[in-house]
Coordinates of C-alpha atoms and ligand atoms in Angstrom, one line a residue:
M134 CA -177.1 162.7 16.5
N135 CA -176.6 164.0 13.1
K136 CA -179.9 162.8 12.0
L137 CA -181.6 164.2 15.1
L138 CA -179.9 167.6 14.3
S139 CA -181.2 167.6 10.7
I140 CA -184.7 166.7 11.8
L141 CA -184.5 169.6 14.2
V142 CA -183.3 172.0 11.5
V143 CA -186.0 170.9 9.1
F144 CA -188.6 171.4 11.9
L145 CA -187.3 174.8 12.6
L146 CA -187.3 175.8 8.9
M147 CA -190.8 174.5 8.5
S148 CA -192.1 176.3 11.5
C149 CA -190.5 179.6 10.6
G150 CA -191.3 179.4 6.8
S151 CA -188.4 179.2 4.3
P152 CA -186.3 182.3 4.2
Y153 CA -186.2 181.8 0.5
K154 CA -189.9 181.8 -0.1
D155 CA -190.3 185.4 -1.0
V156 CA -187.0 186.4 -2.4
K157 CA -187.3 188.6 -5.5
N158 CA -185.7 187.4 -8.7
T159 CA -184.8 189.4 -11.7
A160 CA -184.4 188.6 -15.4
A161 CA -180.7 188.2 -14.9
D162 CA -181.4 185.1 -12.8
Y163 CA -182.9 183.3 -15.9
G164 CA -180.2 183.5 -18.5
I165 CA -180.8 180.2 -20.2
V166 CA -179.3 179.5 -23.6
P167 CA -181.0 178.3 -25.8
K168 CA -183.9 180.4 -24.7
P169 CA -186.9 178.2 -23.6
K170 CA -190.1 178.4 -25.5
E171 CA -192.1 179.5 -22.4
L172 CA -190.7 180.8 -19.1
L173 CA -192.5 182.3 -16.2
M174 CA -190.4 184.1 -13.6
K175 CA -191.5 183.8 -10.0
D176 CA -190.5 185.0 -6.6
G177 CA -188.8 182.6 -4.2
R178 CA -185.8 180.3 -4.4
F179 CA -185.1 176.6 -3.8
L180 CA -182.2 175.9 -1.5
V181 CA -180.0 172.9 -2.3
D182 CA -178.6 171.6 1.0
F183 CA -177.8 168.4 2.9
N184 CA -181.5 167.7 3.0
T185 CA -182.0 167.7 -0.8
K186 CA -183.0 164.4 -2.2
V187 CA -183.4 163.5 -5.9
T188 CA -186.0 160.8 -6.7
G189 CA -187.7 159.7 -9.8
D190 CA -188.8 156.9 -12.1
A191 CA -186.4 154.0 -12.3
S192 CA -186.2 154.5 -16.0
L193 CA -184.6 157.8 -15.3
Q194 CA -181.7 156.4 -13.3
K195 CA -179.1 157.7 -15.8
E196 CA -180.5 161.3 -15.7
G197 CA -181.0 161.1 -12.0
E198 CA -177.4 160.2 -11.3
Y199 CA -176.2 162.9 -13.7
L200 CA -178.3 165.5 -11.8
A201 CA -177.3 164.2 -8.3
Q202 CA -173.6 164.4 -9.3
M203 CA -174.1 167.9 -10.6
L204 CA -175.9 169.1 -7.4
S205 CA -173.3 167.3 -5.2
L206 CA -170.5 169.2 -6.8
A207 CA -172.3 172.5 -6.8
S208 CA -173.5 172.3 -3.2
G209 CA -170.7 170.4 -1.5
N210 CA -173.3 167.9 -0.2
D211 CA -173.5 164.2 -0.9
I212 CA -176.7 164.1 -2.9
E213 CA -177.9 160.8 -4.3
F214 CA -180.6 159.6 -6.7
T215 CA -183.1 157.1 -5.5
S216 CA -185.6 155.6 -7.8
N217 CA -189.2 155.4 -6.4
N218 CA -191.1 153.7 -9.1
S219 CA -193.1 151.8 -6.6
G220 CA -194.0 154.6 -4.2
P221 CA -195.0 158.2 -4.1
S222 CA -192.5 160.9 -5.3
D223 CA -191.0 162.0 -2.0
G224 CA -187.8 163.7 -3.0
S225 CA -187.3 167.5 -3.0
I226 CA -186.3 167.2 -6.6
V227 CA -188.5 164.8 -8.6
L228 CA -187.8 163.5 -12.1
K229 CA -190.8 162.0 -14.0
I230 CA -192.0 160.7 -17.3
D231 CA -195.1 162.5 -18.5
E232 CA -196.7 161.0 -21.6
A233 CA -198.9 164.1 -22.0
I234 CA -195.9 166.2 -23.1
N235 CA -196.3 166.4 -26.8
N236 CA -192.7 166.4 -28.0
G237 CA -190.2 163.6 -27.5
E238 CA -187.5 166.1 -26.4
G239 CA -189.9 168.4 -24.6
Y240 CA -189.9 169.0 -20.8
R241 CA -191.5 170.9 -18.0
L242 CA -189.4 172.4 -15.2
S243 CA -191.1 173.7 -12.1
V244 CA -189.0 175.2 -9.4
N245 CA -190.6 176.2 -6.1
Y246 CA -189.0 177.1 -2.8
D247 CA -190.2 173.8 -1.4
G248 CA -189.5 171.5 -4.4
I249 CA -188.5 170.9 -8.0
V250 CA -190.2 168.8 -10.6
I251 CA -188.6 168.0 -14.0
A252 CA -191.0 166.1 -16.3
G253 CA -190.2 164.9 -19.8
K254 CA -192.0 162.7 -22.4
T255 CA -188.7 160.8 -22.5
G256 CA -185.4 160.7 -20.7
K257 CA -184.1 163.1 -23.4
G258 CA -186.7 165.7 -22.3
V259 CA -185.8 165.2 -18.6
F260 CA -182.1 165.6 -19.5
Y261 CA -182.9 169.0 -21.2
G262 CA -184.8 170.0 -18.1
I263 CA -181.7 169.2 -16.1
Q264 CA -179.6 171.4 -18.4
S265 CA -182.0 174.3 -17.9
L266 CA -181.9 173.7 -14.1
R267 CA -178.1 173.8 -14.4
Q268 CA -178.2 177.2 -16.1
L269 CA -180.4 178.5 -13.3
M270 CA -177.7 177.8 -10.8
P271 CA -175.0 180.4 -10.1
P272 CA -172.2 180.2 -12.7
G273 CA -169.6 179.5 -9.9
S274 CA -171.3 176.2 -9.4
E275 CA -169.5 174.9 -12.5
S276 CA -166.1 174.9 -10.7
G277 CA -166.9 173.8 -7.2
S278 CA -169.3 174.2 -4.3
V279 CA -171.2 177.4 -3.8
E280 CA -172.2 178.5 -0.4
K281 CA -176.0 178.6 0.0
L282 CA -176.8 177.2 -3.4
T283 CA -180.2 178.5 -4.4
I284 CA -182.2 178.2 -7.6
P285 CA -184.8 180.8 -8.7
D286 CA -188.5 179.7 -8.8
V287 CA -189.7 179.3 -12.3
E288 CA -192.2 177.5 -14.6
I289 CA -190.7 176.4 -17.9
K290 CA -192.5 174.6 -20.8
D291 CA -190.0 173.9 -23.5
S292 CA -189.4 171.8 -26.6
P293 CA -187.1 172.2 -29.7
R294 CA -187.9 173.8 -33.0
Y295 CA -185.9 171.2 -35.0
V296 CA -185.2 167.5 -34.5
Y297 CA -181.6 167.7 -35.8
R298 CA -179.3 170.0 -33.8
G299 CA -175.7 169.2 -34.6
M300 CA -172.0 170.2 -34.2
M301 CA -169.3 168.7 -36.4
L302 CA -165.6 168.3 -35.4
D303 CA -162.9 167.6 -38.0
V304 CA -160.4 165.3 -36.3
G305 CA -158.7 164.6 -39.6
R306 CA -156.7 167.8 -40.1
H307 CA -155.8 167.8 -36.5
F308 CA -156.2 164.9 -34.0
F309 CA -158.0 165.7 -30.7
P310 CA -157.6 163.3 -27.7
V311 CA -160.5 161.3 -26.3
D312 CA -160.8 163.6 -23.2
F313 CA -161.3 166.7 -25.4
V314 CA -163.8 164.9 -27.6
K315 CA -165.8 164.3 -24.4
K316 CA -165.5 168.0 -23.5
Y317 CA -166.8 169.0 -26.9
I318 CA -169.7 166.5 -26.3
D319 CA -170.4 168.2 -23.0
L320 CA -170.6 171.6 -24.7
I321 CA -173.0 170.1 -27.2
A322 CA -175.2 168.7 -24.4
M323 CA -175.1 172.0 -22.5
H324 CA -176.6 173.7 -25.6
K325 CA -179.4 171.0 -25.9
M326 CA -177.9 169.9 -29.2
N327 CA -178.4 166.2 -30.0
R328 CA -175.9 165.2 -32.8
F329 CA -172.2 165.0 -32.8
H330 CA -170.9 164.6 -36.4
W331 CA -167.5 163.1 -36.1
H332 CA -165.4 163.8 -39.2
L333 CA -163.0 160.8 -38.9
T334 CA -161.2 160.5 -42.2
E335 CA -159.3 163.0 -44.3
D336 CA -156.4 163.5 -46.7
Q337 CA -154.3 164.5 -43.7
G338 CA -155.2 161.6 -41.4
W339 CA -157.3 158.5 -40.9
R340 CA -158.5 158.4 -37.3
I341 CA -160.5 155.2 -36.7
E342 CA -159.1 151.8 -36.0
I343 CA -160.2 149.2 -38.7
K344 CA -159.0 145.8 -37.6
K345 CA -159.1 144.3 -41.1
Y346 CA -156.9 147.1 -42.5
P347 CA -154.3 147.9 -39.8
K348 CA -152.2 150.1 -42.1
L349 CA -155.1 152.7 -42.1
T350 CA -153.9 153.7 -38.6
E351 CA -150.3 152.4 -38.7
V352 CA -149.6 154.5 -41.8
G353 CA -152.7 156.7 -42.5
A354 CA -153.0 158.2 -39.0
W355 CA -149.6 159.9 -39.1
R356 CA -148.0 162.5 -41.2
N357 CA -144.4 163.5 -41.4
G358 CA -144.9 167.2 -41.2
T359 CA -147.5 170.0 -41.5
I360 CA -147.6 173.2 -43.5
V361 CA -147.1 176.3 -41.4
G362 CA -149.1 179.4 -41.9
L363 CA -151.9 180.2 -44.3
L364 CA -152.1 178.5 -47.7
P365 CA -149.9 178.4 -49.8
G366 CA -147.9 178.2 -46.6
E367 CA -144.6 179.5 -45.2
R368 CA -142.8 176.2 -44.7
N369 CA -143.3 172.6 -43.4
D370 CA -142.7 172.1 -39.7
N371 CA -141.1 168.6 -40.3
K372 CA -142.8 167.2 -37.2
R373 CA -144.4 163.8 -37.2
S374 CA -148.0 164.1 -35.8
G375 CA -151.3 162.3 -35.7
G376 CA -153.2 159.8 -33.7
F377 CA -156.3 157.7 -33.9
Y378 CA -159.2 156.3 -31.9
T379 CA -159.3 152.6 -31.1
Q380 CA -162.6 150.8 -31.4
E381 CA -162.8 150.6 -27.6
E382 CA -162.3 154.4 -27.4
V383 CA -165.0 154.9 -30.1
K384 CA -167.4 152.8 -28.0
E385 CA -166.5 154.8 -24.9
I386 CA -167.2 158.1 -26.7
V387 CA -170.5 156.8 -28.2
K388 CA -171.7 155.8 -24.7
Y389 CA -170.5 159.1 -23.2
A390 CA -172.6 160.9 -25.8
A391 CA -175.6 158.7 -25.5
D392 CA -175.6 159.4 -21.7
R393 CA -176.0 163.0 -22.7
S394 CA -178.8 162.5 -25.2
I395 CA -176.4 162.8 -28.1
T396 CA -176.1 160.5 -31.2
V397 CA -172.7 160.3 -32.8
I398 CA -172.7 160.3 -36.6
P399 CA -169.4 159.1 -38.0
E400 CA -168.2 160.4 -41.3
I401 CA -166.1 158.1 -43.5
E402 CA -165.2 160.3 -46.5
M403 CA -165.5 159.0 -50.1
P404 CA -164.7 159.2 -52.9
G405 CA -162.6 162.3 -52.3
H406 CA -160.4 163.4 -49.4
A407 CA -158.9 159.9 -49.5
S408 CA -155.1 160.5 -49.5
A409 CA -154.5 159.0 -46.0
A410 CA -156.3 155.8 -46.9
I411 CA -154.4 155.7 -50.2
A412 CA -151.1 156.2 -48.5
A413 CA -151.9 153.1 -46.4
Y414 CA -153.4 151.1 -49.3
P415 CA -152.2 152.4 -52.7
F416 CA -154.4 150.0 -54.6
L417 CA -157.4 152.2 -53.7
S418 CA -156.0 154.9 -56.1
C419 CA -156.6 154.9 -59.9
F420 CA -152.8 155.1 -60.2
P421 CA -151.1 153.3 -57.3
K422 CA -147.6 153.9 -58.6
E423 CA -148.0 157.7 -59.2
P424 CA -146.6 159.9 -56.4
T425 CA -149.1 161.8 -54.3
V426 CA -149.5 165.2 -55.7
V427 CA -148.1 167.6 -53.1
R428 CA -147.6 171.4 -52.8
E429 CA -144.1 172.1 -54.0
N430 CA -141.8 173.3 -51.3
M431 CA -144.3 172.4 -48.6
I432 CA -143.5 168.7 -48.3
S433 CA -141.5 167.5 -45.3
E434 CA -137.9 166.3 -45.7
K435 CA -139.0 162.8 -44.6
S436 CA -141.7 162.5 -47.2
K437 CA -139.5 163.9 -49.9
E438 CA -137.0 161.2 -49.1
L439 CA -139.7 158.5 -49.1
Q440 CA -141.0 159.5 -52.5
K441 CA -137.4 159.5 -53.8
E442 CA -136.8 156.1 -52.4
G443 CA -139.9 154.6 -54.2
T444 CA -142.8 155.1 -51.7
P445 CA -145.0 157.2 -53.9
K446 CA -148.0 157.7 -51.7
I447 CA -147.9 159.9 -48.6
V448 CA -150.4 161.3 -46.1
Q449 CA -151.1 164.9 -47.1
E450 CA -149.2 167.6 -45.1
S451 CA -150.9 170.6 -46.6
W452 CA -154.6 171.8 -46.9
G453 CA -156.9 171.9 -49.9
V454 CA -158.5 169.5 -52.3
Y455 CA -156.4 166.8 -54.0
P456 CA -156.9 164.7 -57.1
D457 CA -155.9 161.3 -55.7
V458 CA -159.3 159.8 -54.9
F459 CA -160.8 156.3 -54.5
C460 CA -160.9 154.6 -57.9
A461 CA -164.6 154.1 -58.9
G462 CA -163.8 151.6 -61.6
N463 CA -162.2 149.0 -59.3
D464 CA -164.5 146.6 -57.5
E465 CA -161.7 146.1 -54.9
T466 CA -162.3 149.8 -53.8
F467 CA -165.9 148.8 -53.0
D468 CA -164.9 145.6 -51.2
F469 CA -162.5 147.7 -49.1
L470 CA -165.2 150.3 -48.3
E471 CA -167.8 147.7 -47.4
D472 CA -165.3 146.0 -45.1
V473 CA -164.6 149.4 -43.4
L474 CA -168.3 150.1 -43.1
D475 CA -168.8 146.6 -41.7
E476 CA -166.6 147.5 -38.8
V477 CA -167.8 151.1 -38.4
M478 CA -171.6 150.6 -38.5
P479 CA -171.8 148.3 -35.4
L480 CA -169.8 150.8 -33.4
F481 CA -172.4 153.5 -33.9
P482 CA -176.1 153.0 -33.0
S483 CA -176.9 156.1 -35.2
K484 CA -179.4 155.5 -38.0
Y485 CA -177.1 157.7 -40.2
I486 CA -173.6 157.1 -41.6
H487 CA -172.1 160.2 -43.2
I488 CA -170.2 159.2 -46.4
G489 CA -168.9 162.6 -47.4
G490 CA -169.2 163.0 -51.1
D491 CA -167.8 166.5 -51.3
E492 CA -164.9 168.0 -53.2
C493 CA -164.1 165.0 -55.4
P494 CA -162.0 166.1 -58.4
K495 CA -162.6 164.1 -61.5
D496 CA -159.1 164.4 -63.0
N497 CA -158.0 160.8 -62.2
W498 CA -161.3 159.3 -63.2
K499 CA -161.0 161.0 -66.6
R500 CA -157.7 159.2 -67.4
C501 CA -158.3 155.9 -65.5
P502 CA -159.0 153.0 -67.8
K503 CA -161.0 151.2 -65.1
C504 CA -163.2 154.3 -64.3
Q505 CA -163.7 154.9 -68.0
A506 CA -164.7 151.3 -68.6
R507 CA -167.3 151.5 -65.8
I508 CA -168.7 154.7 -67.4
K509 CA -169.0 153.0 -70.8
K510 CA -170.3 149.7 -69.5
L511 CA -173.1 151.4 -67.5
G512 CA -173.9 154.0 -70.1
L513 CA -173.2 156.8 -67.6
K514 CA -173.2 160.4 -68.9
D515 CA -169.8 161.4 -67.5
E516 CA -167.7 161.4 -64.3
H517 CA -170.5 163.1 -62.3
G518 CA -172.6 160.1 -63.3
L519 CA -169.8 157.9 -62.0
Q520 CA -169.8 159.8 -58.7
S521 CA -173.5 159.3 -58.5
Y522 CA -173.0 155.6 -59.2
F523 CA -170.4 155.4 -56.4
I524 CA -172.7 157.0 -53.8
Q525 CA -175.7 155.0 -54.8
R526 CA -173.7 151.7 -54.7
I527 CA -172.5 152.6 -51.2
E528 CA -176.0 153.7 -50.2
K529 CA -177.5 150.4 -51.2
Y530 CA -174.9 148.6 -49.0
V531 CA -175.5 150.9 -46.0
N532 CA -179.3 150.5 -46.5
S533 CA -178.9 146.7 -46.6
K534 CA -177.5 147.0 -43.1
G535 CA -180.5 149.0 -41.9
K536 CA -178.9 152.4 -42.0
N537 CA -179.2 155.5 -44.1
I538 CA -176.5 157.8 -45.6
I539 CA -176.0 161.5 -45.2
G540 CA -173.8 163.2 -47.8
W541 CA -172.6 166.7 -48.5
D542 CA -174.6 168.5 -51.2
E543 CA -172.4 167.4 -54.1
I544 CA -174.2 164.1 -53.9
L545 CA -177.0 165.8 -55.8
E546 CA -174.8 166.0 -58.8
G547 CA -175.6 163.3 -61.4
G548 CA -178.7 162.2 -59.4
L549 CA -179.4 161.7 -55.7
A550 CA -179.2 158.3 -54.1
P551 CA -182.8 157.3 -53.3
N552 CA -182.8 157.5 -49.5
A553 CA -180.0 160.0 -48.9
T554 CA -180.1 162.9 -46.5
V555 CA -178.4 166.0 -47.8
M556 CA -176.1 168.2 -45.8
S557 CA -176.3 171.6 -47.5
W558 CA -173.0 173.4 -47.1
R559 CA -172.4 175.4 -50.3
G560 CA -175.2 177.8 -49.3
E561 CA -178.8 176.6 -49.0
K562 CA -179.3 175.8 -52.7
G563 CA -178.5 172.1 -52.4
G564 CA -180.8 171.7 -49.4
I565 CA -183.6 173.5 -51.1
E566 CA -183.3 171.3 -54.2
A567 CA -183.2 168.2 -52.1
A568 CA -186.2 169.2 -50.0
K569 CA -188.1 169.8 -53.3
Q570 CA -187.2 166.2 -54.2
H571 CA -188.6 165.1 -50.8
H572 CA -185.2 164.3 -49.3
D573 CA -184.3 165.1 -45.7
V574 CA -182.0 168.0 -45.4
I575 CA -179.6 169.3 -42.7
M576 CA -178.7 173.0 -43.3
T577 CA -175.1 173.9 -42.6
P578 CA -174.4 176.7 -45.1
T579 CA -170.9 178.2 -44.9
T580 CA -172.4 181.7 -44.7
Y581 CA -173.9 181.0 -41.2
C582 CA -172.5 177.7 -39.9
Y583 CA -168.8 177.5 -40.7
F584 CA -167.1 178.3 -37.4
D585 CA -163.6 178.0 -38.9
Y586 CA -164.2 181.4 -40.4
G587 CA -162.9 184.5 -38.7
Q588 CA -165.1 186.1 -36.0
S589 CA -163.9 189.7 -36.7
E590 CA -162.3 191.6 -39.5
R591 CA -159.3 192.6 -37.4
K592 CA -155.8 191.8 -38.5
D593 CA -154.9 190.3 -35.2
E594 CA -157.7 187.7 -35.4
P595 CA -156.3 184.2 -34.7
L596 CA -155.1 182.5 -37.9
N597 CA -158.2 181.1 -39.6
I598 CA -159.4 179.8 -43.0
G599 CA -160.7 183.2 -44.1
G600 CA -164.2 184.4 -44.5
Y601 CA -166.0 186.5 -41.8
L602 CA -168.8 185.1 -39.7
P603 CA -169.6 187.2 -36.6
V604 CA -171.9 185.9 -34.0
E605 CA -174.7 188.3 -35.0
K606 CA -174.7 186.7 -38.4
V607 CA -175.0 183.2 -37.0
Y608 CA -177.8 184.4 -34.8
S609 CA -179.6 185.9 -37.8
Y610 CA -179.9 182.6 -39.5
N611 CA -183.3 181.1 -40.2
P612 CA -183.1 177.6 -41.7
D613 CA -186.7 177.9 -43.1
S614 CA -186.4 178.9 -46.7
K615 CA -189.1 181.1 -48.3
E616 CA -188.6 179.1 -51.5
L617 CA -190.2 176.0 -49.9
T618 CA -193.8 175.1 -49.5
P619 CA -194.8 174.1 -45.9
E620 CA -194.7 170.5 -47.0
Q621 CA -191.3 170.8 -48.5
A622 CA -190.0 172.8 -45.5
G623 CA -190.9 169.7 -43.4
F624 CA -187.9 168.0 -44.9
I625 CA -185.5 170.4 -43.2
L626 CA -184.6 168.4 -40.2
G627 CA -182.4 171.1 -38.6
G628 CA -179.0 172.7 -38.7
Q629 CA -175.4 172.1 -37.8
G630 CA -172.3 174.1 -37.0
N631 CA -169.1 172.8 -38.6
L632 CA -165.5 173.1 -37.3
W633 CA -162.9 172.3 -39.9
T634 CA -159.5 172.2 -38.2
E635 CA -156.8 173.1 -40.8
Y636 CA -155.8 176.1 -38.7
I637 CA -157.0 174.8 -35.3
A638 CA -154.4 172.5 -33.7
T639 CA -155.4 172.7 -30.0
P640 CA -158.5 172.2 -27.8
D641 CA -158.3 175.8 -26.5
K642 CA -158.6 177.1 -30.0
V643 CA -161.5 174.8 -30.8
E644 CA -163.3 176.4 -27.9
L645 CA -162.4 179.9 -29.0
M646 CA -163.7 179.3 -32.5
V647 CA -167.0 177.7 -31.6
L648 CA -168.0 180.0 -28.8
P649 CA -170.2 182.0 -28.8
R650 CA -171.2 181.1 -32.3
M651 CA -172.3 177.6 -31.3
S652 CA -174.4 179.2 -28.5
A653 CA -176.1 181.4 -31.1
L654 CA -176.7 178.5 -33.4
S655 CA -178.2 176.4 -30.6
E656 CA -180.8 179.1 -30.2
V657 CA -181.5 179.3 -33.9
I658 CA -182.4 175.6 -34.0
W659 CA -184.0 175.3 -30.6
T660 CA -186.1 178.4 -30.0
P661 CA -189.1 179.5 -32.0
Q662 CA -188.1 182.1 -34.6
A663 CA -190.6 184.7 -33.2
E664 CA -189.1 184.4 -29.7
R665 CA -185.5 185.3 -30.8
E666 CA -183.8 188.7 -30.5
F667 CA -180.0 189.2 -30.6
N668 CA -179.6 191.7 -27.8
D669 CA -181.7 189.5 -25.5
F670 CA -179.5 186.6 -26.5
K671 CA -176.4 188.7 -25.8
S672 CA -177.5 189.4 -22.3
R673 CA -178.3 185.8 -21.6
F674 CA -175.0 184.8 -23.1
G675 CA -173.3 187.1 -20.6
R676 CA -174.4 184.7 -17.8
L677 CA -173.3 181.6 -19.9
A678 CA -169.9 183.3 -20.4
Q679 CA -169.5 183.4 -16.6
R680 CA -170.1 179.7 -16.6
F681 CA -167.5 179.2 -19.3
D682 CA -165.1 181.4 -17.1
A683 CA -165.8 179.1 -14.2
M684 CA -165.2 176.0 -16.4
G685 CA -162.0 177.4 -17.9
I686 CA -163.5 177.3 -21.4
H687 CA -162.4 179.8 -24.0
Y688 CA -164.7 182.0 -26.0
S689 CA -164.5 185.0 -28.2
K690 CA -165.2 188.2 -26.3
Y691 CA -166.3 190.3 -29.4
I692 CA -169.9 189.7 -28.5
F693 CA -169.4 192.1 -25.6
D694 CA -166.8 194.5 -26.9
D695 CA -165.6 194.9 -30.5
K696 CA -162.3 196.3 -29.1
A697 CA -161.7 193.1 -27.1
A698 CA -158.6 191.2 -27.7
P699 CA -159.4 188.6 -30.3
G700 CA -158.1 185.8 -28.1
K701 CA -155.0 185.2 -30.2
D702 CA -152.7 185.4 -27.2
E703 CA -155.0 183.3 -25.0
V704 CA -154.8 180.2 -27.1
K705 CA -152.1 178.3 -29.0
Ligands
ACM253 C1 -167.0 170.9 -47.0 O1 -166.9 172.0 -46.3 N1 -166.1 170.5 -47.9 C2 -168.2 170.0 -46.8
ZN254 ZN1 -160.1 154.7 -61.5

């Protein structure tokens, strides 16, 4: 009976013509971020209803199921994906592979009142077409079913400006649970970004299970207290905190990301930012018996007691850069790091492993007999030469396993490892230098890409690391440097937004800090430079903001109103 009824309704609709065929649309219906390369608005709307079917190539099963689930939630109907590799495309929404599309991440989206086609050169392109389709749906569809769910007719041809479009999350300073990491990955996917740089080890916490070295997480994942307030700090909260990801959880996150066309790049920091690893295994330090250097009056009661009782090494409880780094003169350090990498690399299909390399004070190396002996034996110029030796030795190991390293721009000092990719953070200088040396580069200069900076200059801005990076400034970024020839510019793979979490302890605050700056950056690295304009972005972001409202996601409202509350009271 039900079937009979639906056939009747379809027949009636066909005979009367669709009531959605001639609906007029306006620019406000097309608020897609990042802005597509080519978009042609049309009259008419496609109605998603009980009749809607999603079909497509069997190779697009994953993308098809993602879309069917999205449409089911938004329309309140049970919509399923059926693959139709063997027959004609007979769904009302068809997903296809089209080899003629000339970019591996490119897609074509065609919405008409009587059908939708999403074509990509690969599944990644199709996934991005689905993300554009999602942003053409009413914002309310993010939080439940919408009555009469319609999508405006459109022709889109789109592909990204850069191949590397990343977001970093520091889970070392503050630990974030698996569910939130997934939510962060969802945000990355929504912005058509394709890399999640997972900063997993820090002075204040080691966050990944390594089976051969259980103390890394038994000891290194926990601290006995945390500094309160801006450096130099008001006091220590004396609360034990921390956490880590088991290898099973890591696999789950890597798969979750891969299902959303995102590669996860793990960062295992060396030779600096190593206090948590050293607290777990003091032999990694140049001076295993020396107490961890801490900020006076900012150490927890518990750690004070431990140091007094003869446990010199503690997980850092305050922020900054510390002198206790991995000993570069001791072969056991390299055995340890190779063992760690042996467990890390198989968990991540990524071609890249990030090995840090930033902010490594040379104080200990200068007075360590083993480090000095290494410098002498190898005829190295100084401790910078030793840092270069350290990175090159690790690079050789990573390369021997078929992977490449990424390092922060300090890895240029003392000579770049032969196959390294440079992440330029202290401005663009390091990236420009690396590109001139024909090394791949990811641009992430503090001046445009550090989302831990304040978003306004107001005194009631939520506590942050300092600096001032409003969304307009992020949007004004152009990663193409005038200093590079076109050939050299080809080594700039793209850009990344970084979120260091010294002053960001909760998921809500992560959201508030990254949005809308991440939305702005996504457009910088996706949309052709000539197609971008801030006020146009701002109006499209207005629609995206309504989606975030529906999703319960926090974002800074300054973009709309510079008198808006800075969000301090909205988040912890
Ligand atoms: C960095 O911000 N230390 C890479
Ligand atoms: Zn040493």
